[in-house]
C-alpha cells in the first residue's frame, strides 16, 4: 500500500492568515461521493479550492487519487501509471 511505502501523503490545507482549514467540501477520510476530487456536490468555491491544490500538487510531480481529494502519490505504481513511466522510483527492499 502506498502509505506504508512512503509513496503517498494525505493533505489538508490551512489558511495561514486566518488559521482556519480551507473549505474543501468535506474533511479528509470522508467516505462519500463528496470526497471525490471532481465531485458535483461541491460549491464553486470548494471546487476551486480543490483545483488550486491539484494544480500545486501536479506542479510538484504528485499524482492525485480521483476518489479522495486529499490523497496524492509519488514514486510508486499509481504515480508511474499516471505519468506514463515504465518504472517506479521505489523498489522492494530486501533485508
PDB file of N, CA and C in Angstrom:
ATOM      1  N   UNK A   1       0.829  -1.205   0.000  1.00  0.00           N
ATOM      2  CA  UNK A   1       0.000   0.000   0.000  1.00  0.00           C
ATOM      3  C   UNK A   1       0.867   1.260   0.000  1.00  0.00           C
ATOM      4  N   UNK A   2       0.461   2.287  -0.709  1.00  0.00           N
ATOM      5  CA  UNK A   2       1.304   3.466  -0.862  1.00  0.00           C
ATOM      6  C   UNK A   2       1.677   4.163   0.441  1.00  0.00           C
ATOM      7  N   UNK A   3       0.775   4.242   1.407  1.00  0.00           N
ATOM      8  CA  UNK A   3       1.122   4.938   2.652  1.00  0.00           C
ATOM      9  C   UNK A   3       2.227   4.217   3.400  1.00  0.00           C
ATOM     10  N   UNK A   4       2.207   2.916   3.411  1.00  0.00           N
ATOM     11  CA  UNK A   4       3.220   2.181   4.169  1.00  0.00           C
ATOM     12  C   UNK A   4       4.576   2.168   3.475  1.00  0.00           C
ATOM     13  N   UNK A   5       4.610   2.501   2.190  1.00  0.00           N
ATOM     14  CA  UNK A   5       5.875   2.567   1.475  1.00  0.00           C
ATOM     15  C   UNK A   5       6.475   3.966   1.497  1.00  0.00           C
ATOM     16  N   UNK A   6       5.727   4.938   1.972  1.00  0.00           N
ATOM     17  CA  UNK A   6       6.182   6.320   1.906  1.00  0.00           C
ATOM     18  C   UNK A   6       5.840   6.960   0.578  1.00  0.00           C
ATOM     19  N   UNK A   7       5.072   6.257  -0.266  1.00  0.00           N
ATOM     20  CA  UNK A   7       4.735   6.758  -1.586  1.00  0.00           C
ATOM     21  C   UNK A   7       3.454   7.550  -1.642  1.00  0.00           C
ATOM     22  N   UNK A   8       2.836   7.847  -0.503  1.00  0.00           N
ATOM     23  CA  UNK A   8       1.578   8.596  -0.510  1.00  0.00           C
ATOM     24  C   UNK A   8       1.527   9.548   0.678  1.00  0.00           C
ATOM     25  N   UNK A   9       0.808  10.645   0.456  1.00  0.00           N
ATOM     26  CA  UNK A   9       0.573  11.596   1.540  1.00  0.00           C
ATOM     27  C   UNK A   9      -0.894  12.014   1.515  1.00  0.00           C
ATOM     28  N   UNK A  10      -1.404  12.392   2.662  1.00  0.00           N
ATOM     29  CA  UNK A  10      -2.724  12.982   2.793  1.00  0.00           C
ATOM     30  C   UNK A  10      -2.535  14.432   3.209  1.00  0.00           C
ATOM     31  N   UNK A  11      -3.290  15.323   2.584  1.00  0.00           N
ATOM     32  CA  UNK A  11      -3.099  16.758   2.785  1.00  0.00           C
ATOM     33  C   UNK A  11      -4.402  17.406   3.224  1.00  0.00           C
ATOM     34  N   UNK A  12      -4.301  18.305   4.177  1.00  0.00           N
ATOM     35  CA  UNK A  12      -5.375  19.225   4.498  1.00  0.00           C
ATOM     36  C   UNK A  12      -4.740  20.608   4.445  1.00  0.00           C
ATOM     37  N   UNK A  13      -5.487  21.607   4.060  1.00  0.00           N
ATOM     38  CA  UNK A  13      -4.923  22.928   3.795  1.00  0.00           C
ATOM     39  C   UNK A  13      -5.435  23.928   4.829  1.00  0.00           C
ATOM     40  N   UNK A  14      -4.505  24.698   5.403  1.00  0.00           N
ATOM     41  CA  UNK A  14      -4.839  25.724   6.387  1.00  0.00           C
ATOM     42  C   UNK A  14      -4.507  27.092   5.801  1.00  0.00           C
ATOM     43  N   UNK A  15      -5.434  28.025   5.953  1.00  0.00           N
ATOM     44  CA  UNK A  15      -5.200  29.417   5.574  1.00  0.00           C
ATOM     45  C   UNK A  15      -4.325  30.030   6.665  1.00  0.00           C
ATOM     46  N   UNK A  16      -3.079  30.320   6.349  1.00  0.00           N
ATOM     47  CA  UNK A  16      -2.141  30.796   7.366  1.00  0.00           C
ATOM     48  C   UNK A  16      -2.509  32.168   7.916  1.00  0.00           C
ATOM     49  N   UNK A  17      -3.274  32.951   7.168  1.00  0.00           N
ATOM     50  CA  UNK A  17      -3.688  34.268   7.654  1.00  0.00           C
ATOM     51  C   UNK A  17      -4.767  34.159   8.721  1.00  0.00           C
ATOM     52  N   UNK A  18      -5.665  33.194   8.558  1.00  0.00           N
ATOM     53  CA  UNK A  18      -6.794  33.045   9.474  1.00  0.00           C
ATOM     54  C   UNK A  18      -6.607  31.913  10.468  1.00  0.00           C
ATOM     55  N   UNK A  19      -5.802  30.926  10.101  1.00  0.00           N
ATOM     56  CA  UNK A  19      -5.626  29.759  10.957  1.00  0.00           C
ATOM     57  C   UNK A  19      -6.730  28.732  10.798  1.00  0.00           C
ATOM     58  N   UNK A  20      -7.600  28.924   9.818  1.00  0.00           N
ATOM     59  CA  UNK A  20      -8.718  28.008   9.574  1.00  0.00           C
ATOM     60  C   UNK A  20      -8.377  27.068   8.421  1.00  0.00           C
ATOM     61  N   UNK A  21      -9.002  25.889   8.446  1.00  0.00           N
ATOM     62  CA  UNK A  21      -8.873  24.986   7.313  1.00  0.00           C
ATOM     63  C   UNK A  21      -9.599  25.578   6.115  1.00  0.00           C
ATOM     64  N   UNK A  22      -9.003  25.413   4.935  1.00  0.00           N
ATOM     65  CA  UNK A  22      -9.632  25.851   3.695  1.00  0.00           C
ATOM     66  C   UNK A  22     -10.796  24.902   3.411  1.00  0.00           C
ATOM     67  N   UNK A  23     -11.923  25.457   2.990  1.00  0.00           N
ATOM     68  CA  UNK A  23     -13.133  24.654   2.747  1.00  0.00           C
ATOM     69  C   UNK A  23     -12.985  23.833   1.472  1.00  0.00           C
ATOM     70  N   UNK A  24     -12.826  22.526   1.645  1.00  0.00           N
ATOM     71  CA  UNK A  24     -12.706  21.598   0.522  1.00  0.00           C
ATOM     72  C   UNK A  24     -13.982  20.787   0.330  1.00  0.00           C
ATOM     73  N   UNK A  25     -15.016  21.113   1.089  1.00  0.00           N
ATOM     74  CA  UNK A  25     -16.294  20.425   0.942  1.00  0.00           C
ATOM     75  C   UNK A  25     -16.524  19.318   1.940  1.00  0.00           C
ATOM     76  N   UNK A  26     -15.443  18.726   2.411  1.00  0.00           N
ATOM     77  CA  UNK A  26     -15.520  17.677   3.427  1.00  0.00           C
ATOM     78  C   UNK A  26     -14.113  17.475   3.992  1.00  0.00           C
ATOM     79  N   UNK A  27     -14.005  16.950   5.181  1.00  0.00           N
ATOM     80  CA  UNK A  27     -12.676  16.698   5.739  1.00  0.00           C
ATOM     81  C   UNK A  27     -12.035  15.461   5.116  1.00  0.00           C
ATOM     82  N   UNK A  28     -10.714  15.345   5.233  1.00  0.00           N
ATOM     83  CA  UNK A  28     -10.059  14.123   4.781  1.00  0.00           C
ATOM     84  C   UNK A  28     -10.677  12.890   5.438  1.00  0.00           C
ATOM     85  N   UNK A  29     -10.592  11.784   4.749  1.00  0.00           N
ATOM     86  CA  UNK A  29     -11.100  10.485   5.190  1.00  0.00           C
ATOM     87  C   UNK A  29     -12.616  10.387   5.213  1.00  0.00           C
ATOM     88  N   UNK A  30     -13.291  11.288   4.519  1.00  0.00           N
ATOM     89  CA  UNK A  30     -14.740  11.185   4.355  1.00  0.00           C
ATOM     90  C   UNK A  30     -15.043  10.053   3.388  1.00  0.00           C
ATOM     91  N   UNK A  31     -15.961   9.190   3.756  1.00  0.00           N
ATOM     92  CA  UNK A  31     -16.331   8.047   2.923  1.00  0.00           C
ATOM     93  C   UNK A  31     -17.672   8.338   2.243  1.00  0.00           C
ATOM     94  N   UNK A  32     -17.610   9.165   1.178  1.00  0.00           N
ATOM     95  CA  UNK A  32     -18.809   9.599   0.474  1.00  0.00           C
ATOM     96  C   UNK A  32     -18.389  10.153  -0.879  1.00  0.00           C
ATOM     97  N   UNK A  33     -19.341  10.275  -1.797  1.00  0.00           N
ATOM     98  CA  UNK A  33     -19.032  10.813  -3.118  1.00  0.00           C
ATOM     99  C   UNK A  33     -18.533  12.251  -3.075  1.00  0.00           C
ATOM    100  N   UNK A  34     -18.863  12.984  -2.023  1.00  0.00           N
ATOM    101  CA  UNK A  34     -18.363  14.356  -1.918  1.00  0.00           C
ATOM    102  C   UNK A  34     -16.845  14.387  -1.769  1.00  0.00           C
ATOM    103  N   UNK A  35     -16.247  13.277  -1.404  1.00  0.00           N
ATOM    104  CA  UNK A  35     -14.795  13.184  -1.268  1.00  0.00           C
ATOM    105  C   UNK A  35     -14.091  13.067  -2.614  1.00  0.00           C
ATOM    106  N   UNK A  36     -14.814  12.693  -3.673  1.00  0.00           N
ATOM    107  CA  UNK A  36     -14.202  12.548  -4.993  1.00  0.00           C
ATOM    108  C   UNK A  36     -13.593  13.884  -5.415  1.00  0.00           C
ATOM    109  N   UNK A  37     -12.440  13.839  -6.034  1.00  0.00           N
ATOM    110  CA  UNK A  37     -11.734  15.046  -6.449  1.00  0.00           C
ATOM    111  C   UNK A  37     -12.633  15.967  -7.272  1.00  0.00           C
ATOM    112  N   UNK A  38     -13.403  15.405  -8.180  1.00  0.00           N
ATOM    113  CA  UNK A  38     -14.275  16.193  -9.054  1.00  0.00           C
ATOM    114  C   UNK A  38     -15.752  15.962  -8.728  1.00  0.00           C
ATOM    115  N   UNK A  39     -16.103  15.985  -7.463  1.00  0.00           N
ATOM    116  CA  UNK A  39     -17.478  15.770  -7.030  1.00  0.00           C
ATOM    117  C   UNK A  39     -18.400  16.883  -7.531  1.00  0.00           C
ATOM    118  N   UNK A  40     -19.588  16.501  -7.963  1.00  0.00           N
ATOM    119  CA  UNK A  40     -20.578  17.506  -8.374  1.00  0.00           C
ATOM    120  C   UNK A  40     -21.415  17.983  -7.184  1.00  0.00           C
ATOM    121  N   UNK A  41     -21.050  17.599  -5.983  1.00  0.00           N
ATOM    122  CA  UNK A  41     -21.761  18.013  -4.771  1.00  0.00           C
ATOM    123  C   UNK A  41     -21.131  19.241  -4.121  1.00  0.00           C
ATOM    124  N   UNK A  42     -20.115  19.817  -4.765  1.00  0.00           N
ATOM    125  CA  UNK A  42     -19.361  20.931  -4.192  1.00  0.00           C
ATOM    126  C   UNK A  42     -19.900  22.274  -4.638  1.00  0.00           C
ATOM    127  N   UNK A  43     -19.685  23.288  -3.819  1.00  0.00           N
ATOM    128  CA  UNK A  43     -19.949  24.661  -4.243  1.00  0.00           C
ATOM    129  C   UNK A  43     -18.822  25.073  -5.202  1.00  0.00           C
ATOM    130  N   UNK A  44     -19.030  26.107  -5.990  1.00  0.00           N
ATOM    131  CA  UNK A  44     -17.946  26.571  -6.878  1.00  0.00           C
ATOM    132  C   UNK A  44     -16.665  26.923  -6.110  1.00  0.00           C
ATOM    133  N   UNK A  45     -16.787  27.529  -4.943  1.00  0.00           N
ATOM    134  CA  UNK A  45     -15.609  27.885  -4.153  1.00  0.00           C
ATOM    135  C   UNK A  45     -14.868  26.628  -3.677  1.00  0.00           C
ATOM    136  N   UNK A  46     -15.597  25.636  -3.197  1.00  0.00           N
ATOM    137  CA  UNK A  46     -14.968  24.393  -2.756  1.00  0.00           C
ATOM    138  C   UNK A  46     -14.241  23.698  -3.906  1.00  0.00           C
ATOM    139  N   UNK A  47     -14.872  23.669  -5.068  1.00  0.00           N
ATOM    140  CA  UNK A  47     -14.241  23.054  -6.238  1.00  0.00           C
ATOM    141  C   UNK A  47     -12.983  23.833  -6.637  1.00  0.00           C
ATOM    142  N   UNK A  48     -13.052  25.154  -6.627  1.00  0.00           N
ATOM    143  CA  UNK A  48     -11.876  25.967  -6.937  1.00  0.00           C
ATOM    144  C   UNK A  48     -10.743  25.687  -5.949  1.00  0.00           C
ATOM    145  N   UNK A  49     -11.085  25.535  -4.674  1.00  0.00           N
ATOM    146  CA  UNK A  49     -10.062  25.218  -3.673  1.00  0.00           C
ATOM    147  C   UNK A  49      -9.383  23.891  -3.989  1.00  0.00           C
ATOM    148  N   UNK A  50     -10.158  22.897  -4.372  1.00  0.00           N
ATOM    149  CA  UNK A  50      -9.587  21.595  -4.735  1.00  0.00           C
ATOM    150  C   UNK A  50      -8.708  21.704  -5.976  1.00  0.00           C
ATOM    151  N   UNK A  51      -9.140  22.507  -6.949  1.00  0.00           N
ATOM    152  CA  UNK A  51      -8.363  22.645  -8.180  1.00  0.00           C
ATOM    153  C   UNK A  51      -7.058  23.406  -7.940  1.00  0.00           C
ATOM    154  N   UNK A  52      -7.059  24.334  -6.986  1.00  0.00           N
ATOM    155  CA  UNK A  52      -5.831  25.029  -6.613  1.00  0.00           C
ATOM    156  C   UNK A  52      -4.841  24.048  -5.995  1.00  0.00           C
ATOM    157  N   UNK A  53      -5.336  23.194  -5.094  1.00  0.00           N
ATOM    158  CA  UNK A  53      -4.483  22.169  -4.501  1.00  0.00           C
ATOM    159  C   UNK A  53      -3.986  21.202  -5.571  1.00  0.00           C
ATOM    160  N   UNK A  54      -4.871  20.763  -6.447  1.00  0.00           N
ATOM    161  CA  UNK A  54      -4.489  19.843  -7.517  1.00  0.00           C
ATOM    162  C   UNK A  54      -3.390  20.444  -8.388  1.00  0.00           C
ATOM    163  N   UNK A  55      -3.540  21.696  -8.795  1.00  0.00           N
ATOM    164  CA  UNK A  55      -2.537  22.340  -9.642  1.00  0.00           C
ATOM    165  C   UNK A  55      -1.176  22.390  -8.948  1.00  0.00           C
ATOM    166  N   UNK A  56      -1.181  22.710  -7.660  1.00  0.00           N
ATOM    167  CA  UNK A  56       0.079  22.771  -6.914  1.00  0.00           C
ATOM    168  C   UNK A  56       0.733  21.391  -6.809  1.00  0.00           C
ATOM    169  N   UNK A  57      -0.072  20.373  -6.556  1.00  0.00           N
ATOM    170  CA  UNK A  57       0.479  19.026  -6.404  1.00  0.00           C
ATOM    171  C   UNK A  57       0.961  18.459  -7.737  1.00  0.00           C
ATOM    172  N   UNK A  58       0.230  18.728  -8.822  1.00  0.00           N
ATOM    173  CA  UNK A  58       0.697  18.294 -10.144  1.00  0.00           C
ATOM    174  C   UNK A  58       2.002  18.998 -10.511  1.00  0.00           C
ATOM    175  N   UNK A  59       2.103  20.282 -10.200  1.00  0.00           N
ATOM    176  CA  UNK A  59       3.334  21.025 -10.476  1.00  0.00           C
ATOM    177  C   UNK A  59       4.522  20.455  -9.709  1.00  0.00           C
ATOM    178  N   UNK A  60       4.249  19.869  -8.546  1.00  0.00           N
ATOM    179  CA  UNK A  60       5.308  19.252  -7.736  1.00  0.00           C
ATOM    180  C   UNK A  60       5.567  17.799  -8.131  1.00  0.00           C
ATOM    181  N   UNK A  61       4.790  17.274  -9.096  1.00  0.00           N
ATOM    182  CA  UNK A  61       5.032  15.925  -9.593  1.00  0.00           C
ATOM    183  C   UNK A  61       4.248  14.817  -8.925  1.00  0.00           C
ATOM    184  N   UNK A  62       3.268  15.172  -8.109  1.00  0.00           N
ATOM    185  CA  UNK A  62       2.443  14.162  -7.437  1.00  0.00           C
ATOM    186  C   UNK A  62       1.283  13.743  -8.334  1.00  0.00           C
ATOM    187  N   UNK A  63       0.779  12.543  -8.128  1.00  0.00           N
ATOM    188  CA  UNK A  63      -0.391  12.029  -8.844  1.00  0.00           C
ATOM    189  C   UNK A  63      -1.584  12.044  -7.896  1.00  0.00           C
ATOM    190  N   UNK A  64      -2.740  12.545  -8.363  1.00  0.00           N
ATOM    191  CA  UNK A  64      -3.916  12.625  -7.492  1.00  0.00           C
ATOM    192  C   UNK A  64      -4.680  11.304  -7.455  1.00  0.00           C
ATOM    193  N   UNK A  65      -5.403  11.110  -6.368  1.00  0.00           N
ATOM    194  CA  UNK A  65      -6.337   9.995  -6.265  1.00  0.00           C
ATOM    195  C   UNK A  65      -7.715  10.557  -6.635  1.00  0.00           C
ATOM    196  N   UNK A  66      -8.361  10.052  -7.665  1.00  0.00           N
ATOM    197  CA  UNK A  66      -9.639  10.635  -8.086  1.00  0.00           C
ATOM    198  C   UNK A  66     -10.777  10.444  -7.084  1.00  0.00           C
ATOM    199  N   UNK A  67     -10.606   9.562  -6.112  1.00  0.00           N
ATOM    200  CA  UNK A  67     -11.672   9.272  -5.146  1.00  0.00           C
ATOM    201  C   UNK A  67     -11.464   9.929  -3.790  1.00  0.00           C
ATOM    202  N   UNK A  68     -10.311  10.563  -3.584  1.00  0.00           N
ATOM    203  CA  UNK A  68     -10.004  11.224  -2.310  1.00  0.00           C
ATOM    204  C   UNK A  68      -9.256  12.515  -2.616  1.00  0.00           C
ATOM    205  N   UNK A  69      -9.895  13.664  -2.468  1.00  0.00           N
ATOM    206  CA  UNK A  69      -9.281  14.938  -2.840  1.00  0.00           C
ATOM    207  C   UNK A  69      -7.973  15.191  -2.091  1.00  0.00           C
ATOM    208  N   UNK A  70      -7.785  14.620  -0.939  1.00  0.00           N
ATOM    209  CA  UNK A  70      -6.649  14.891  -0.057  1.00  0.00           C
ATOM    210  C   UNK A  70      -5.453  13.961  -0.306  1.00  0.00           C
ATOM    211  N   UNK A  71      -5.629  12.927  -1.106  1.00  0.00           N
ATOM    212  CA  UNK A  71      -4.635  11.855  -1.235  1.00  0.00           C
ATOM    213  C   UNK A  71      -3.820  12.009  -2.523  1.00  0.00           C
ATOM    214  N   UNK A  72      -2.491  12.081  -2.364  1.00  0.00           N
ATOM    215  CA  UNK A  72      -1.583  12.192  -3.506  1.00  0.00           C
ATOM    216  C   UNK A  72      -0.467  11.161  -3.370  1.00  0.00           C
ATOM    217  N   UNK A  73       0.032  10.725  -4.512  1.00  0.00           N
ATOM    218  CA  UNK A  73       1.058   9.681  -4.527  1.00  0.00           C
ATOM    219  C   UNK A  73       2.255  10.121  -5.349  1.00  0.00           C
ATOM    220  N   UNK A  74       3.417   9.550  -4.985  1.00  0.00           N
ATOM    221  CA  UNK A  74       4.658   9.901  -5.666  1.00  0.00           C
ATOM    222  C   UNK A  74       5.610   8.715  -5.653  1.00  0.00           C
ATOM    223  N   UNK A  75       6.079   8.358  -6.833  1.00  0.00           N
ATOM    224  CA  UNK A  75       7.151   7.379  -6.942  1.00  0.00           C
ATOM    225  C   UNK A  75       6.748   5.924  -6.904  1.00  0.00           C
ATOM    226  N   UNK A  76       5.464   5.626  -6.709  1.00  0.00           N
ATOM    227  CA  UNK A  76       5.043   4.226  -6.625  1.00  0.00           C
ATOM    228  C   UNK A  76       4.219   3.859  -7.853  1.00  0.00           C
ATOM    229  N   UNK A  77       3.519   2.738  -7.835  1.00  0.00           N
ATOM    230  CA  UNK A  77       2.903   2.198  -9.048  1.00  0.00           C
ATOM    231  C   UNK A  77       1.820   3.105  -9.653  1.00  0.00           C
ATOM    232  N   UNK A  78       0.934   3.663  -8.834  1.00  0.00           N
ATOM    233  CA  UNK A  78      -0.101   4.540  -9.394  1.00  0.00           C
ATOM    234  C   UNK A  78       0.525   5.780 -10.013  1.00  0.00           C
ATOM    235  N   UNK A  79       1.492   6.364  -9.352  1.00  0.00           N
ATOM    236  CA  UNK A  79       2.207   7.530  -9.856  1.00  0.00           C
ATOM    237  C   UNK A  79       2.837   7.212 -11.211  1.00  0.00           C
ATOM    238  N   UNK A  80       3.499   6.063 -11.310  1.00  0.00           N
ATOM    239  CA  UNK A  80       4.141   5.667 -12.570  1.00  0.00           C
ATOM    240  C   UNK A  80       3.104   5.534 -13.685  1.00  0.00           C
ATOM    241  N   UNK A  81       1.982   4.910 -13.389  1.00  0.00           N
ATOM    242  CA  UNK A  81       0.926   4.748 -14.394  1.00  0.00           C
ATOM    243  C   UNK A  81       0.337   6.103 -14.787  1.00  0.00           C
ATOM    244  N   UNK A  82       0.097   6.975 -13.829  1.00  0.00           N
ATOM    245  CA  UNK A  82      -0.490   8.293 -14.085  1.00  0.00           C
ATOM    246  C   UNK A  82       0.372   9.112 -15.037  1.00  0.00           C
ATOM    247  N   UNK A  83       1.690   9.070 -14.821  1.00  0.00           N
ATOM    248  CA  UNK A  83       2.609   9.861 -15.635  1.00  0.00           C
ATOM    249  C   UNK A  83       3.198   9.094 -16.815  1.00  0.00           C
ATOM    250  N   UNK A  84       2.836   7.822 -16.964  1.00  0.00           N
ATOM    251  CA  UNK A  84       3.321   7.039 -18.094  1.00  0.00           C
ATOM    252  C   UNK A  84       4.753   6.561 -17.965  1.00  0.00           C
ATOM    253  N   UNK A  85       5.244   6.453 -16.741  1.00  0.00           N
ATOM    254  CA  UNK A  85       6.595   5.931 -16.517  1.00  0.00           C
ATOM    255  C   UNK A  85       6.565   4.405 -16.555  1.00  0.00           C
ATOM    256  N   UNK A  86       7.601   3.812 -17.068  1.00  0.00           N
ATOM    257  CA  UNK A  86       7.669   2.350 -17.121  1.00  0.00           C
ATOM    258  C   UNK A  86       8.128   1.739 -15.810  1.00  0.00           C
ATOM    259  N   UNK A  87       8.719   2.557 -14.940  1.00  0.00           N
ATOM    260  CA  UNK A  87       9.218   2.055 -13.657  1.00  0.00           C
ATOM    261  C   UNK A  87       8.829   3.008 -12.536  1.00  0.00           C
ATOM    262  N   UNK A  88       8.781   2.462 -11.343  1.00  0.00           N
ATOM    263  CA  UNK A  88       8.563   3.284 -10.155  1.00  0.00           C
ATOM    264  C   UNK A  88       9.901   3.834  -9.678  1.00  0.00           C
ATOM    265  N   UNK A  89       9.865   4.779  -8.770  1.00  0.00           N
ATOM    266  CA  UNK A  89      11.094   5.273  -8.152  1.00  0.00           C
ATOM    267  C   UNK A  89      11.515   4.388  -6.989  1.00  0.00           C
ATOM    268  N   UNK A  90      10.544   3.652  -6.431  1.00  0.00           N
ATOM    269  CA  UNK A  90      10.803   2.821  -5.271  1.00  0.00           C
ATOM    270  C   UNK A  90      10.841   1.362  -5.700  1.00  0.00           C
ATOM    271  N   UNK A  91      11.635   0.585  -5.009  1.00  0.00           N
ATOM    272  CA  UNK A  91      11.748  -0.829  -5.309  1.00  0.00           C
ATOM    273  C   UNK A  91      11.579  -1.605  -4.015  1.00  0.00           C
ATOM    274  N   UNK A  92      11.462  -2.886  -4.131  1.00  0.00           N
ATOM    275  CA  UNK A  92      11.333  -3.746  -2.954  1.00  0.00           C
ATOM    276  C   UNK A  92      12.643  -3.718  -2.179  1.00  0.00           C
ATOM    277  N   UNK A  93      12.526  -3.548  -0.896  1.00  0.00           N
ATOM    278  CA  UNK A  93      13.690  -3.563  -0.022  1.00  0.00           C
ATOM    279  C   UNK A  93      13.868  -4.973   0.515  1.00  0.00           C
ATOM    280  N   UNK A  94      14.995  -5.539   0.220  1.00  0.00           N
ATOM    281  CA  UNK A  94      15.262  -6.895   0.714  1.00  0.00           C
ATOM    282  C   UNK A  94      16.213  -6.807   1.891  1.00  0.00           C
ATOM    283  N   UNK A  95      15.797  -7.415   2.985  1.00  0.00           N
ATOM    284  CA  UNK A  95      16.614  -7.363   4.213  1.00  0.00           C
ATOM    285  C   UNK A  95      17.170  -8.738   4.497  1.00  0.00           C
TER     286      UNK A  95
END
